[in-house]
Amino acid sequence: MSTGNDDRGALRREARAALEEALHEVKRVIVGQDAMLERLLVALLAGGHVLLEGVPGLAKTLTVKTLAQVLGGSFRRIQFTPDLVPADLVGTRVYRPDTGRFDIELGPVFGNFLLADEINRAPAKVQSALLEVMQEQQVTIGGETFAVPLPFLVMATQNPIESEGTYPLPEAQVDRFLMKVVVGYPTSGEEAAVVGRSLSDPAEVRELLALEDLGRFRAAVADVLVDREVIAYAVALADATRNPAAYGLEEIAQYIEFGASPRGPIGLAQSARALALLRGRGHVTAADVRDLAPDVLRHRLVLSYEALSDDVTADELLAKVLAAVEPPAADGFHDTLAA
């Protein structure tokens, strides 16, 4: 029994060291954006998709491309435009005059890391095609089904300040993103470093992890303990967005049309396990759940007209929820036990 525990502990330590080294390699290209990089690694370990939202020029595309280079998987990039059709995404049947038959040409979604750039510029049919890939990890063309290579991760970007020529993402699709990460401006020091690096040749990043290593590290995430009280805390955070009056939050009830779906607490528990592994622990604490709650829940709230008219954001509502819902009192006990 102790041998098994020792093996799991050794795998956790190996995973943390390898992922930290990979993170440092990415930072040779990307300055700052520590929160975004950490969330991307969490999504990789948890097997979830990520939606990155930020104004142009914040290195969202460069970050995803660099991460794919360090991890060694195949990288595909699709620039979403209003004239895109599903066949441009998943592939299509092509008639070959020399053979007199149709062949299937697979689209760019068949890669380990798919960057969907400016995803909200594509029409509904394209979003529907992407939804099947994200959920089922397969594509249907001409009655045949083709599985995408594993691991498969969609990292999408969208610009929040330009609405012309954009399409709102369907709620069902937004809900299938594990996290929505809001990317902010760098600090003055970080921006000075970015400008300095732009004056010289870009750094050559190394491939430090194989996809097989990522598979082993995902197995290590599965061994991270999630206590019942931590699960109850994640569920309570989601429930507070659906029934705010039950948590003393009557003042925000008018601003929420629909609260977080059950995918919210499921995603919180799964991503918190990955974050605990990155932080070198074999168990999840309420602090892990709390740190990830805005990223996992913000896109799952459907705001009411009153929220839009009063300029109330999902992040402001979640801040009130996090202040109102008490974390489990036993959380400190686990920290002491681990120490």
Coordinates of C-alpha atoms in Angstrom, one line a residue:
M1 CA 0.0 0.0 0.0
S2 CA 2.8 2.4 0.9
T3 CA 4.6 1.5 -2.3
G4 CA 1.6 2.7 -4.3
N5 CA 1.4 5.9 -2.4
D6 CA 5.1 6.5 -2.9
D7 CA 4.7 6.0 -6.6
R8 CA 1.9 8.4 -6.8
G9 CA 3.8 11.0 -4.8
A10 CA 6.8 10.6 -7.1
L11 CA 4.6 11.1 -10.2
R12 CA 3.1 14.2 -8.7
R13 CA 6.6 15.6 -8.0
E14 CA 7.8 14.7 -11.5
A15 CA 4.7 16.4 -13.0
R16 CA 5.2 19.6 -11.0
A17 CA 8.9 19.8 -11.9
A18 CA 8.3 19.1 -15.6
L19 CA 5.4 21.5 -15.9
E20 CA 7.3 24.3 -14.1
E21 CA 10.2 23.8 -16.5
A22 CA 7.8 24.0 -19.4
L23 CA 6.3 27.2 -18.0
H24 CA 9.7 28.8 -17.7
E25 CA 10.4 27.9 -21.3
V26 CA 7.2 29.6 -22.4
K27 CA 8.1 32.6 -20.4
R28 CA 11.3 33.0 -22.6
V29 CA 8.8 34.2 -25.2
I30 CA 5.8 35.5 -23.2
V31 CA 6.3 38.3 -20.7
G32 CA 3.9 38.4 -17.8
Q33 CA 0.4 36.9 -18.2
D34 CA 1.2 34.5 -15.4
A35 CA -2.5 33.9 -14.6
M36 CA -3.3 33.1 -18.3
L37 CA -0.4 30.6 -18.5
E38 CA -1.3 28.9 -15.3
R39 CA -5.0 28.5 -16.5
L40 CA -3.8 27.1 -19.8
L41 CA -1.8 24.4 -18.0
V42 CA -4.7 23.7 -15.7
A43 CA -6.9 23.2 -18.7
L44 CA -4.3 20.9 -20.3
L45 CA -4.2 18.7 -17.2
A46 CA -8.0 18.7 -16.7
G47 CA -8.7 18.1 -20.4
G48 CA -10.9 21.1 -20.8
H49 CA -11.2 23.9 -23.5
V50 CA -10.4 27.5 -22.8
L51 CA -11.9 30.8 -24.1
L52 CA -9.4 33.7 -23.9
E53 CA -11.0 37.2 -24.0
G54 CA -8.9 40.3 -24.4
V55 CA -8.2 43.3 -26.6
P56 CA -5.9 42.8 -29.6
G57 CA -2.1 42.8 -28.9
L58 CA -2.0 40.9 -25.6
A59 CA -0.1 37.9 -27.0
K60 CA -3.1 35.5 -26.8
T61 CA -2.3 33.8 -30.1
L62 CA 1.5 33.8 -29.5
T63 CA 0.9 32.2 -26.0
V64 CA -1.1 29.3 -27.4
K65 CA 1.4 28.7 -30.3
T66 CA 4.4 28.8 -27.9
L67 CA 2.7 26.4 -25.5
A68 CA 2.0 23.9 -28.3
Q69 CA 5.7 24.1 -29.4
V70 CA 6.9 23.3 -25.8
L71 CA 4.5 20.4 -25.4
G72 CA 5.3 18.8 -28.7
G73 CA 1.8 18.3 -30.0
S74 CA 0.5 19.2 -33.4
F75 CA -0.8 22.8 -33.6
R76 CA -3.5 24.1 -35.9
R77 CA -4.8 27.7 -36.2
I78 CA -8.1 28.7 -37.8
Q79 CA -8.8 32.4 -38.4
F80 CA -12.6 32.7 -38.0
T81 CA -14.3 35.0 -40.5
P82 CA -18.0 35.6 -41.4
D83 CA -17.6 33.7 -44.7
L84 CA -16.3 30.5 -43.0
V85 CA -18.3 27.4 -43.7
P86 CA -18.3 24.1 -41.7
A87 CA -16.3 22.3 -44.4
D88 CA -13.4 24.8 -43.9
L89 CA -13.3 23.6 -40.3
V90 CA -13.9 19.8 -40.3
G91 CA -13.2 18.8 -43.8
T92 CA -15.3 17.7 -46.8
R93 CA -15.7 15.1 -49.6
V94 CA -13.7 15.9 -52.7
Y95 CA -14.4 14.3 -56.1
R96 CA -11.4 12.8 -57.9
P97 CA -11.9 12.8 -61.7
D98 CA -9.0 10.4 -62.2
T99 CA -10.5 7.7 -59.9
G100 CA -14.1 8.6 -60.4
R101 CA -14.9 8.5 -56.7
F102 CA -15.1 10.9 -53.7
D103 CA -12.2 11.1 -51.2
I104 CA -12.5 12.7 -47.7
E105 CA -10.1 15.5 -46.9
L106 CA -9.9 16.2 -43.2
G107 CA -10.0 19.8 -42.0
P108 CA -7.7 21.7 -39.7
V109 CA -9.5 20.6 -36.5
F110 CA -7.5 17.4 -36.6
G111 CA -4.6 18.5 -34.4
N112 CA -3.8 18.3 -30.7
F113 CA -4.0 22.0 -30.1
L114 CA -6.6 24.0 -32.1
L115 CA -6.4 27.8 -31.9
A116 CA -9.8 29.2 -32.9
D117 CA -8.8 32.9 -33.5
E118 CA -11.7 35.4 -33.1
I119 CA -14.2 32.6 -32.7
N120 CA -17.1 35.0 -32.4
R121 CA -16.7 36.1 -36.0
A122 CA -18.0 32.8 -37.5
P123 CA -21.7 32.1 -38.2
A124 CA -24.0 29.7 -36.4
K125 CA -23.4 26.7 -38.7
V126 CA -19.6 26.8 -38.1
Q127 CA -20.2 27.1 -34.3
S128 CA -22.4 24.1 -34.4
A129 CA -19.7 22.1 -36.2
L130 CA -17.1 23.2 -33.7
L131 CA -19.5 22.2 -30.9
E132 CA -19.5 18.6 -32.0
V133 CA -15.7 18.4 -32.0
M134 CA -15.4 20.0 -28.6
Q135 CA -18.0 17.7 -27.0
E136 CA -17.6 14.4 -28.8
Q137 CA -14.0 14.7 -30.0
Q138 CA -15.0 13.4 -33.4
V139 CA -16.2 14.7 -36.7
T140 CA -18.9 13.3 -39.0
I141 CA -18.3 13.7 -42.8
G142 CA -20.5 12.0 -45.4
G143 CA -21.9 9.6 -42.9
E144 CA -18.4 8.6 -41.6
T145 CA -17.1 9.4 -38.2
F146 CA -13.4 10.4 -37.6
A147 CA -11.9 10.8 -34.2
V148 CA -9.6 13.8 -33.5
P149 CA -6.1 13.0 -32.2
L150 CA -5.8 12.9 -28.4
P151 CA -5.1 15.0 -26.4
F152 CA -7.4 17.5 -28.1
L153 CA -7.7 21.0 -26.7
V154 CA -9.6 24.0 -28.2
M155 CA -8.2 27.4 -27.2
A156 CA -10.4 30.1 -28.6
T157 CA -9.9 33.9 -28.6
Q158 CA -12.4 36.7 -28.9
N159 CA -12.2 40.5 -28.9
P160 CA -14.6 42.1 -26.4
I161 CA -14.5 45.6 -27.8
E162 CA -15.5 45.1 -31.4
S163 CA -19.1 44.0 -32.1
E164 CA -19.3 44.7 -35.9
G165 CA -19.3 41.5 -37.9
T166 CA -19.4 39.2 -34.8
Y167 CA -21.9 36.6 -33.8
P168 CA -22.8 35.8 -30.1
L169 CA -21.6 32.4 -29.2
P170 CA -24.5 29.9 -28.4
E171 CA -24.9 29.3 -24.7
A172 CA -24.5 25.6 -25.2
Q173 CA -21.1 26.1 -26.8
V174 CA -19.9 28.6 -24.2
D175 CA -20.9 26.2 -21.4
R176 CA -18.5 23.6 -22.9
F177 CA -15.5 25.7 -22.3
L178 CA -14.0 24.7 -19.0
M179 CA -12.7 28.3 -18.4
K180 CA -13.1 31.8 -19.8
V181 CA -9.9 33.7 -19.0
V182 CA -10.0 37.5 -19.2
V183 CA -6.6 38.7 -20.4
G184 CA -5.6 42.1 -19.1
Y185 CA -3.0 44.7 -20.0
P186 CA 0.6 44.1 -18.8
T187 CA 2.2 46.3 -16.2
S188 CA 4.5 49.1 -17.2
G189 CA 7.6 47.0 -16.4
E190 CA 6.3 44.0 -18.3
E191 CA 5.4 46.2 -21.3
A192 CA 8.9 47.6 -21.3
A193 CA 10.3 44.1 -21.4
V194 CA 8.0 43.3 -24.3
V195 CA 9.2 46.3 -26.3
G196 CA 12.8 45.4 -25.5
R197 CA 12.4 41.8 -26.7
S198 CA 10.7 43.0 -29.9
L199 CA 14.0 44.8 -30.9
S200 CA 15.9 41.5 -31.1
D201 CA 15.4 38.1 -32.7
P202 CA 12.7 36.0 -31.1
A203 CA 13.7 33.2 -28.7
E204 CA 13.8 29.7 -30.0
V205 CA 11.7 27.5 -27.7
R206 CA 12.5 23.9 -27.0
E207 CA 10.1 20.9 -26.9
L208 CA 10.3 19.8 -23.3
L209 CA 7.3 17.5 -22.9
A210 CA 6.0 14.7 -25.1
L211 CA 2.3 14.0 -25.4
E212 CA 2.9 10.7 -23.5
D213 CA 4.2 12.7 -20.5
L214 CA 1.0 14.8 -20.6
G215 CA -1.0 11.6 -20.5
R216 CA 0.9 10.4 -17.4
F217 CA 0.5 13.8 -15.7
R218 CA -3.3 13.7 -16.3
A219 CA -3.3 10.3 -14.5
A220 CA -1.5 12.0 -11.6
V221 CA -4.3 14.6 -11.5
A222 CA -6.8 11.8 -11.2
D223 CA -5.1 10.7 -7.9
V224 CA -5.5 14.2 -6.3
L225 CA -7.9 13.9 -3.4
V226 CA -11.0 16.1 -3.4
D227 CA -12.7 16.2 0.0
R228 CA -16.5 16.1 0.3
E229 CA -16.6 19.5 2.0
V230 CA -14.6 21.0 -0.9
I231 CA -17.0 19.5 -3.3
A232 CA -19.9 20.9 -1.3
Y233 CA -18.2 24.3 -1.4
A234 CA -17.9 24.2 -5.2
V235 CA -21.6 23.2 -5.4
A236 CA -22.6 26.0 -3.0
L237 CA -20.8 28.6 -5.2
A238 CA -22.8 27.5 -8.2
D239 CA -26.0 27.2 -6.3
A240 CA -25.6 30.8 -5.0
T241 CA -25.7 32.0 -8.6
R242 CA -29.1 30.2 -9.1
N243 CA -30.7 30.9 -5.7
P244 CA -28.9 34.1 -4.4
A245 CA -31.6 34.9 -1.9
A246 CA -30.8 31.7 0.0
Y247 CA -27.3 33.0 0.6
G248 CA -28.4 36.5 1.7
L249 CA -27.8 38.0 -1.8
E250 CA -31.2 39.3 -2.6
E251 CA -29.7 42.4 -4.1
I252 CA -28.1 40.5 -7.0
A253 CA -31.0 38.2 -7.8
Q254 CA -32.4 40.7 -10.4
Y255 CA -29.2 40.7 -12.3
I256 CA -29.0 36.9 -13.0
E257 CA -31.3 35.4 -15.5
F258 CA -29.8 31.9 -15.3
G259 CA -27.2 30.7 -12.9
A260 CA -24.3 28.4 -13.5
S261 CA -25.1 24.9 -14.9
P262 CA -24.0 21.7 -13.2
R263 CA -20.9 21.8 -15.5
G264 CA -19.8 24.7 -13.3
P265 CA -19.1 22.7 -10.1
I266 CA -17.9 19.8 -12.1
G267 CA -15.4 22.0 -13.9
L268 CA -14.4 23.6 -10.6
A269 CA -13.6 20.2 -9.0
Q270 CA -11.7 19.0 -12.1
S271 CA -9.7 22.1 -12.6
A272 CA -9.0 22.5 -8.8
R273 CA -7.3 19.1 -8.9
A274 CA -5.1 20.2 -11.7
L275 CA -4.2 23.4 -9.9
A276 CA -3.4 21.5 -6.7
L277 CA -1.0 19.3 -8.7
L278 CA 0.7 22.4 -10.1
R279 CA 1.1 23.7 -6.6
G280 CA 2.7 20.5 -5.4
R281 CA -0.2 19.0 -3.3
G282 CA -2.0 15.7 -3.4
H283 CA -5.3 17.2 -2.2
V284 CA -7.5 20.1 -3.2
T285 CA -8.2 23.0 -0.8
A286 CA -11.0 25.5 -0.8
A287 CA -8.4 28.1 -1.9
D288 CA -7.9 26.2 -5.1
V289 CA -11.6 26.3 -5.8
R290 CA -11.8 30.0 -4.8
D291 CA -8.9 31.0 -7.1
L292 CA -10.5 29.3 -10.1
A293 CA -14.1 30.2 -9.5
P294 CA -14.2 33.4 -11.6
D295 CA -12.6 31.7 -14.6
V296 CA -14.9 28.6 -14.4
L297 CA -18.2 30.4 -13.7
R298 CA -18.1 33.8 -15.3
H299 CA -19.2 32.6 -18.7
R300 CA -21.9 30.3 -17.3
L301 CA -24.0 33.2 -15.9
V302 CA -26.7 34.6 -18.2
L303 CA -27.2 38.2 -17.1
S304 CA -30.6 39.9 -17.1
Y305 CA -31.5 43.1 -18.9
E306 CA -31.2 44.9 -15.6
A307 CA -27.5 43.9 -15.4
L308 CA -26.8 45.1 -18.9
S309 CA -28.6 48.4 -18.3
D310 CA -26.9 49.0 -14.9
D311 CA -23.5 47.9 -16.4
V312 CA -23.1 45.1 -13.9
T313 CA -20.6 42.4 -14.9
A314 CA -20.5 38.7 -14.1
D315 CA -17.2 39.2 -12.2
E316 CA -18.8 41.7 -9.9
L317 CA -21.6 39.3 -9.2
L318 CA -19.2 36.4 -8.5
A319 CA -17.2 38.6 -6.2
K320 CA -20.3 39.0 -4.0
V321 CA -21.0 35.3 -4.2
L322 CA -17.5 34.4 -3.1
A323 CA -17.8 36.8 -0.2
A324 CA -21.1 35.3 0.9
V325 CA -20.4 31.6 0.6
E326 CA -18.3 30.4 3.5
P327 CA -15.4 28.0 2.7
P328 CA -15.2 24.7 4.6
A329 CA -13.8 25.2 8.1
A330 CA -11.9 21.9 7.9
D331 CA -9.8 23.2 5.0
G332 CA -7.0 24.3 7.3
F333 CA -6.8 20.8 8.8
H334 CA -5.9 19.4 5.4
D335 CA -3.1 22.0 5.0
T336 CA -1.7 21.1 8.4
L337 CA -1.9 17.4 7.6
A338 CA -0.1 17.9 4.3
A339 CA 2.6 19.9 6.0

